């Protein structure tokens, strides 16, 4: 059994944390319910939450940090980031989760020697220190300084607030020197949950005849993937305080949740990636909407929230099945008359600064079984094939079989793996390392009950 | 739905966990289901399942080869190692089904692959015999043989064939070598699919994919809907489904029920591009830095304009197993797929756009609007039955995506030529050459009744 999502953990932890938050608020420090890495579920979304006891508001204190991240070619790249409360540097910045209707307050404390700001694409009527957040223009030169009021360098702060009026998946990112600062890591995700419930992406439904389609997903199968890219020359220039000309911008690394494959499939909070806590493995069970299936009953798809902070369109291709795109940029694909505008794709275009919500499921349509329904072709003997690290040795879900002596096998219980990757294949590399970059995997466990770790 | 726990039956690890190792086999036999006692190390196949050729069968070979592309970009293009008349080193596939059984002839096709790969199509599984849950008349098997690389004997790369977009795939047949297996040199693997979902798909090698896909191991595959055979509520059985009614459409793209995806002619355009430096690196035992990706030739069915409108190749020579070049174009021997679109006035013409390059394309048809009826092998219709298709003159298509677009040929009194090309004008030239090149083709519209039926997709119908 895989662990429950953090959201559930947060519920379990909520009483002491809420108490702590309340105590902190009482002493005026501003409390953040922040998941320590040891509390993270191995896979799936990791939420940072801090709702007020009455559920009407949430407050987050984000401090700028500097640090480095590890990349598969052995390079370490200097980064900036936001961390919640007193947390150490992390990349990407924390995923903030709130509920529809909450008043969200984000206090930015800036320790960098550059001015920093935040913009919240998709949020309306954002306030900065209580007045509408608007672009900042130099009064003397007329030069556009920032897309939002800044927390000034070396100790300034700025408080942004808005009402999270519409459920969905959103970005928050720097509005100051954004070409440089977003590449440096000043970005994160904001998830607004609907009033319909924590296992729904949106409130709306599509009614077609006797069938009602909702956006409900399996509670343990919510994933969030932020696609980004890095020009290491930009980072070196910033680290050394040198100027950088954006006309020379050339991406060399392509990351999901701040990691490049194979690090992407390491668990959340993996100890060998101390500053890159968010994994990207899509860990699901087979879809099965037959209530008579017992433990194998698995009647909803997974929800995958895709976000891109890159500079070009990424064509993301999950193997194994199509995904159904149910929303873009926090806007559910249902029109005002209740008509379904959602669609299935085998390759999803993630535009710069866009978010896309996808329902994803895999169904065992053929039901192959070693004795009752064998695959109708013969698999060659071991010496006549090459074997992948994730292969179980058997074509059958839930079965394992012999692999060549000395083969490095990571398959645990006959589970299936499908790659999920950017199909601009020059971007599944890491500055000379191939099979890296924008790759993660979907892991499909055998139907429950199983003994998968 | 599977109710059984396969792990319980098969895993030795599980058996040990259950404590079966502590009891005698006889005792275990008394209390443990028989299946538990079977050895778990042999993939079991039914006794008759020695790769029977059922349904549709293809045999593909994977190897390297050389093609002709116009222009010059020294020192990489043309490649100084290329045979006379050819310019560019590639990896790719060949369809060797017609010489099946002659393994020597198949292996003589080493260094004779083509760009783009042979196109093929399947009929959707119809389950025509409900008493047989595995009615296999439309089941699909593809045997892949790795012939090795003639120019790079040091590269002992395996190959695979990934069916890009096939739904609910299982890893062993998905061709992604990390989650399953690859085919080493001189070995075979047979893939199996039951074509359940109509639409336009693609295939490519997934072994060291950044290199192998760019080197040309790409092609189109599509699944024709069962509505061709069964008809729909207001859609007659199609000619491809056996109708003899000349007024019936040739086929449908999807099971639309209302004939809205009917077509009379079909053409597939597989888009990709060539970064000459990367191809030169492969023939010269070098490695490119992929983040410098900078293609200099953009192709349509493996050719650059004006070669795109040259004829289709002549198929496979049964004596040599080699390809027969297009008429009058010996240098296009290994680029057999024409992109010329021919039709009669009034024809509904289906274009299946497939992008297996690494960059987006925006394909513009001048003069006629296209109706996009499908994307990524998905009929553009909402779950409530609402129409999501749309008219356009520019089809946007990202890497690894497909688009189904239909246009209706206008009335003409004499042959009329329109252009279909990538609106990214920076792609629309051949290196070092003046004028237009790259991913451009033509639509030739004839007066009604001029052309005969297509023998297959991309056939000119006698034009």
Coordinates of N, CA and C in Angstrom, one line a residue, chain B residues 178-298:
Chain B
X178 N 12.8 0.9 -21.2 CA 13.1 0.9 -19.8 C 12.0 0.2 -19.0
X179 N 10.8 0.3 -19.5 CA 9.7 -0.4 -18.8 C 9.4 -1.7 -19.4
X180 N 10.2 -2.1 -20.4 CA 10.0 -3.5 -21.0 C 11.3 -3.9 -21.6
X181 N 11.2 -4.3 -22.9 CA 12.4 -4.9 -23.5 C 12.8 -4.2 -24.8
X182 N 14.0 -4.5 -25.3 CA 14.4 -4.0 -26.6 C 14.9 -5.2 -27.4
X183 N 15.1 -5.0 -28.7 CA 15.4 -6.0 -29.6 C 16.9 -5.9 -30.0
X184 N 17.8 -6.8 -29.6 CA 19.2 -6.6 -30.0 C 19.4 -7.0 -31.4
X185 N 20.6 -6.8 -31.9 CA 20.9 -7.0 -33.3 C 20.7 -8.5 -33.6
X186 N 20.1 -8.7 -34.8 CA 19.8 -10.1 -35.3 C 18.8 -10.8 -34.5
X187 N 18.0 -10.1 -33.7 CA 16.9 -10.8 -32.9 C 15.6 -10.2 -33.3
X188 N 14.5 -10.9 -32.9 CA 13.2 -10.5 -33.3 C 12.3 -10.3 -32.0
X189 N 11.3 -9.5 -32.1 CA 10.3 -9.5 -31.1 C 9.0 -9.2 -31.8
X190 N 7.9 -9.9 -31.4 CA 6.6 -9.7 -32.0 C 5.7 -8.9 -31.0
X191 N 5.2 -7.8 -31.5 CA 4.3 -6.9 -30.8 C 2.9 -7.3 -31.2
X192 N 2.0 -7.1 -30.2 CA 0.6 -7.5 -30.5 C -0.3 -6.3 -30.0
X193 N -1.3 -6.0 -30.8 CA -2.4 -5.1 -30.5 C -3.7 -5.5 -31.0
X194 N -4.7 -5.2 -30.2 CA -6.1 -5.3 -30.6 C -6.5 -3.8 -30.8
X195 N -6.8 -3.5 -32.0 CA -7.1 -2.1 -32.4 C -8.5 -1.7 -31.9
X196 N -8.6 -1.1 -30.7 CA -9.9 -0.8 -30.2 C -10.4 0.6 -30.4
X197 N -9.5 1.5 -30.8 CA -9.8 2.9 -30.8 C -9.4 3.6 -32.1
X198 N -10.3 4.0 -32.9 CA -9.9 4.5 -34.2 C -9.2 5.9 -34.1
X199 N -8.4 6.2 -35.1 CA -7.8 7.5 -35.1 C -6.4 7.4 -35.7
X200 N -5.7 8.6 -35.7 CA -4.4 8.7 -36.3 C -3.3 8.7 -35.3
X201 N -2.5 7.7 -35.4 CA -1.4 7.4 -34.4 C -0.1 7.5 -35.1
X202 N 1.0 7.2 -34.4 CA 2.3 7.2 -35.0 C 3.1 6.2 -34.3
X203 N 4.2 5.8 -34.9 CA 5.1 4.9 -34.2 C 6.6 5.4 -34.4
X204 N 7.4 5.0 -33.5 CA 8.8 5.3 -33.6 C 9.6 4.4 -32.7
X205 N 10.9 4.3 -33.0 CA 11.8 3.5 -32.0 C 11.9 4.4 -30.8
X206 N 11.9 3.7 -29.6 CA 12.0 4.4 -28.3 C 13.4 4.1 -27.7
X207 N 14.3 3.4 -28.4 CA 15.6 3.1 -27.8 C 16.5 4.3 -28.0
X208 N 17.1 4.8 -27.0 CA 17.9 6.0 -27.1 C 17.2 7.0 -28.0
X209 N 16.0 7.4 -27.6 CA 15.0 8.0 -28.5 C 15.4 9.3 -29.0
X210 N 16.1 10.1 -28.3 CA 16.5 11.5 -28.8 C 17.3 11.3 -30.1
X211 N 18.2 10.3 -30.1 CA 19.0 10.0 -31.3 C 18.2 9.2 -32.3
X212 N 17.6 8.1 -31.9 CA 16.9 7.2 -32.9 C 15.7 7.9 -33.6
X213 N 15.0 8.7 -32.9 CA 13.8 9.3 -33.5 C 14.3 10.4 -34.5
X214 N 15.3 11.2 -34.0 CA 15.8 12.2 -34.9 C 16.4 11.6 -36.1
X215 N 17.1 10.5 -36.0 CA 17.7 9.8 -37.1 C 16.7 9.2 -38.1
X216 N 15.4 9.2 -37.7 CA 14.5 8.9 -38.8 C 13.6 7.7 -38.5
X217 N 13.6 7.1 -37.3 CA 12.8 5.9 -37.1 C 11.4 6.3 -36.7
X218 N 10.7 6.9 -37.7 CA 9.4 7.5 -37.4 C 8.4 7.1 -38.5
X219 N 7.1 7.0 -38.2 CA 6.2 6.7 -39.2 C 4.7 6.9 -38.7
X220 N 3.8 6.7 -39.6 CA 2.4 6.9 -39.2 C 1.6 5.6 -39.3
X221 N 0.7 5.5 -38.4 CA -0.2 4.3 -38.3 C -1.6 4.8 -38.0
X222 N -2.6 4.3 -38.6 CA -3.9 4.7 -38.2 C -4.9 3.6 -38.1
X223 N -5.9 3.8 -37.4 CA -6.9 2.7 -37.2 C -8.2 3.3 -37.7
X224 N -8.8 2.5 -38.7 CA -10.0 2.9 -39.3 C -11.2 2.4 -38.5
X225 N -12.2 3.2 -38.4 CA -13.3 2.8 -37.5 C -14.2 1.7 -38.0
X226 N -14.8 1.0 -37.1 CA -15.7 -0.1 -37.4 C -16.9 0.4 -38.2
X227 N -17.2 1.7 -38.0 CA -18.3 2.3 -38.8 C -18.2 2.1 -40.3
X228 N -16.9 1.9 -40.8 CA -16.7 1.6 -42.2 C -17.5 0.4 -42.5
X229 N -17.5 -0.6 -41.6 CA -18.2 -1.9 -41.9 C -19.6 -1.9 -41.4
X230 N -19.9 -1.3 -40.3 CA -21.2 -1.4 -39.7 C -22.1 -0.3 -40.0
X231 N -21.6 0.8 -40.5 CA -22.4 2.0 -40.7 C -22.8 2.6 -39.4
X232 N -23.6 3.7 -39.5 CA -24.0 4.4 -38.3 C -25.5 4.8 -38.4
X233 N -26.0 5.4 -37.4 CA -27.4 5.8 -37.4 C -27.8 6.5 -38.7
X234 N -27.0 7.5 -39.1 CA -27.2 8.1 -40.3 C -25.9 8.2 -41.1
X235 N -25.2 7.1 -41.2 CA -24.0 6.9 -41.9 C -24.0 5.6 -42.6
X236 N -24.0 5.6 -44.0 CA -24.1 4.3 -44.7 C -22.7 3.6 -44.5
X237 N -22.8 2.3 -44.7 CA -21.5 1.5 -44.8 C -20.6 2.1 -45.8
X238 N -19.3 2.1 -45.5 CA -18.4 2.8 -46.4 C -17.9 1.8 -47.5
X239 N -17.3 2.3 -48.5 CA -16.7 1.5 -49.6 C -15.6 0.6 -49.0
X240 N -14.8 1.2 -48.1 CA -13.8 0.4 -47.4 C -14.3 -0.7 -46.6
X241 N -15.6 -0.6 -46.2 CA -16.3 -1.6 -45.5 C -17.0 -2.6 -46.3
X242 N -16.9 -2.4 -47.6 CA -17.5 -3.4 -48.5 C -18.7 -2.9 -49.3
X243 N -19.1 -1.6 -49.1 CA -20.2 -1.1 -49.8 C -19.9 -1.0 -51.3
X244 N -20.8 -1.3 -52.1 CA -20.6 -1.2 -53.6 C -21.3 0.0 -54.1
X245 N -21.9 0.8 -53.2 CA -22.6 2.0 -53.6 C -21.6 3.1 -53.9
X246 N -21.5 3.6 -55.1 CA -20.6 4.6 -55.5 C -20.8 5.9 -54.8
X247 N -22.0 6.1 -54.2 CA -22.3 7.3 -53.5 C -21.9 7.2 -52.1
X248 N -21.6 6.0 -51.6 CA -21.1 5.9 -50.2 C -19.7 6.5 -50.1
X249 N -19.4 7.0 -48.9 CA -18.0 7.5 -48.7 C -17.0 6.4 -48.8
X250 N -15.7 6.7 -49.1 CA -14.7 5.7 -49.1 C -14.5 5.2 -47.6
X251 N -14.6 6.1 -46.7 CA -14.4 5.7 -45.3 C -14.8 6.8 -44.3
X252 N -14.6 6.5 -43.1 CA -14.8 7.5 -42.0 C -13.6 7.6 -41.2
X253 N -13.4 8.7 -40.5 CA -12.3 8.8 -39.6 C -12.6 8.2 -38.2
X254 N -13.8 8.5 -37.8 CA -14.2 8.0 -36.5 C -15.6 7.4 -36.6
X255 N -16.0 6.8 -35.5 CA -17.4 6.3 -35.3 C -18.3 7.5 -35.0
X256 N -18.6 8.3 -36.0 CA -19.3 9.5 -35.7 C -20.8 9.3 -35.6
X257 N -21.3 8.3 -36.2 CA -22.8 8.0 -36.2 C -23.6 8.8 -37.2
X258 N -23.0 9.9 -37.7 CA -23.8 10.8 -38.5 C -23.0 11.2 -39.8
X259 N -21.9 10.5 -40.1 CA -21.2 10.7 -41.3 C -20.4 12.0 -41.4
X260 N -20.2 12.7 -40.2 CA -19.5 13.9 -40.3 C -18.0 13.8 -40.5
X261 N -17.5 12.6 -40.4 CA -16.1 12.4 -40.7 C -15.8 11.5 -41.9
X262 N -16.9 11.5 -42.8 CA -16.7 10.8 -44.1 C -15.7 11.4 -45.0
X263 N -15.0 10.6 -45.7 CA -14.0 11.1 -46.7 C -14.0 10.2 -47.9
X264 N -13.5 10.8 -49.0 CA -13.4 10.0 -50.2 C -11.9 9.7 -50.6
X265 N -11.0 10.5 -50.0 CA -9.6 10.2 -50.3 C -8.8 10.5 -49.0
X266 N -7.7 9.8 -48.8 CA -7.0 10.1 -47.5 C -5.5 10.1 -47.8
X267 N -4.9 11.1 -47.1 CA -3.4 11.3 -47.3 C -2.8 11.5 -45.9
X268 N -1.7 10.9 -45.6 CA -1.0 11.1 -44.4 C 0.3 11.9 -44.6
X269 N 0.5 12.9 -43.8 CA 1.7 13.7 -43.9 C 2.5 13.6 -42.6
X270 N 3.6 12.9 -42.6 CA 4.4 12.7 -41.4 C 5.5 13.8 -41.5
X271 N 5.5 14.7 -40.5 CA 6.4 15.8 -40.4 C 7.6 15.4 -39.5
X272 N 8.8 15.7 -40.0 CA 9.9 15.7 -39.0 C 11.0 16.6 -39.6
X273 N 12.1 16.7 -38.9 CA 13.1 17.6 -39.4 C 14.5 16.9 -39.3
X274 N 15.5 17.5 -40.0 CA 16.8 17.0 -40.0 C 17.8 18.1 -39.5
X275 N 18.5 17.8 -38.5 CA 19.6 18.6 -38.1 C 20.9 18.0 -38.7
X276 N 21.3 18.5 -39.8 CA 22.4 17.8 -40.5 C 23.6 17.5 -39.7
X277 N 23.9 18.4 -38.7 CA 25.1 18.2 -37.9 C 24.9 16.8 -37.1
X278 N 23.7 16.6 -36.6 CA 23.5 15.4 -35.8 C 23.6 14.1 -36.6
X279 N 23.1 14.2 -37.9 CA 23.2 13.1 -38.8 C 24.6 12.8 -39.2
X280 N 25.3 13.9 -39.4 CA 26.8 13.8 -39.7 C 27.5 13.2 -38.6
X281 N 27.2 13.7 -37.3 CA 27.8 13.1 -36.1 C 27.7 11.6 -36.1
X282 N 26.5 11.1 -36.4 CA 26.3 9.7 -36.3 C 27.1 8.9 -37.3
X283 N 27.2 9.4 -38.5 CA 28.0 8.7 -39.5 C 29.5 8.9 -39.2
X284 N 29.9 9.9 -38.5 CA 31.3 10.1 -38.2 C 31.7 9.8 -36.8
X285 N 30.9 9.0 -36.1 CA 31.2 8.5 -34.7 C 31.5 9.7 -33.8
X286 N 30.5 10.6 -33.8 CA 30.5 11.8 -33.0 C 29.2 11.9 -32.3
X287 N 29.1 12.7 -31.2 CA 27.9 13.0 -30.5 C 27.5 14.4 -30.6
X288 N 26.3 14.8 -31.0 CA 25.9 16.2 -30.9 C 25.5 16.6 -29.5
X289 N 25.5 17.9 -29.2 CA 24.9 18.4 -27.9 C 23.5 18.7 -28.2
X290 N 22.6 17.9 -27.7 CA 21.2 18.1 -28.1 C 20.6 19.4 -27.7
X291 N 21.1 20.0 -26.7 CA 20.5 21.3 -26.3 C 20.8 22.4 -27.3
X292 N 21.8 22.1 -28.3 CA 22.0 23.0 -29.4 C 21.2 22.8 -30.6
X293 N 20.1 21.9 -30.4 CA 19.3 21.5 -31.5 C 18.9 22.6 -32.5
X294 N 19.3 22.4 -33.7 CA 19.1 23.5 -34.7 C 18.9 22.9 -36.1
X295 N 17.7 22.4 -36.4 CA 17.5 21.7 -37.6 C 17.7 22.6 -38.8
X296 N 18.2 22.1 -39.9 CA 18.3 22.9 -41.1 C 17.5 22.4 -42.3
X297 N 16.8 21.3 -42.1 CA 15.9 20.8 -43.1 C 14.6 20.3 -42.5
X298 N 13.5 20.8 -42.9 CA 12.2 20.4 -42.4 C 11.5 19.6 -43.5

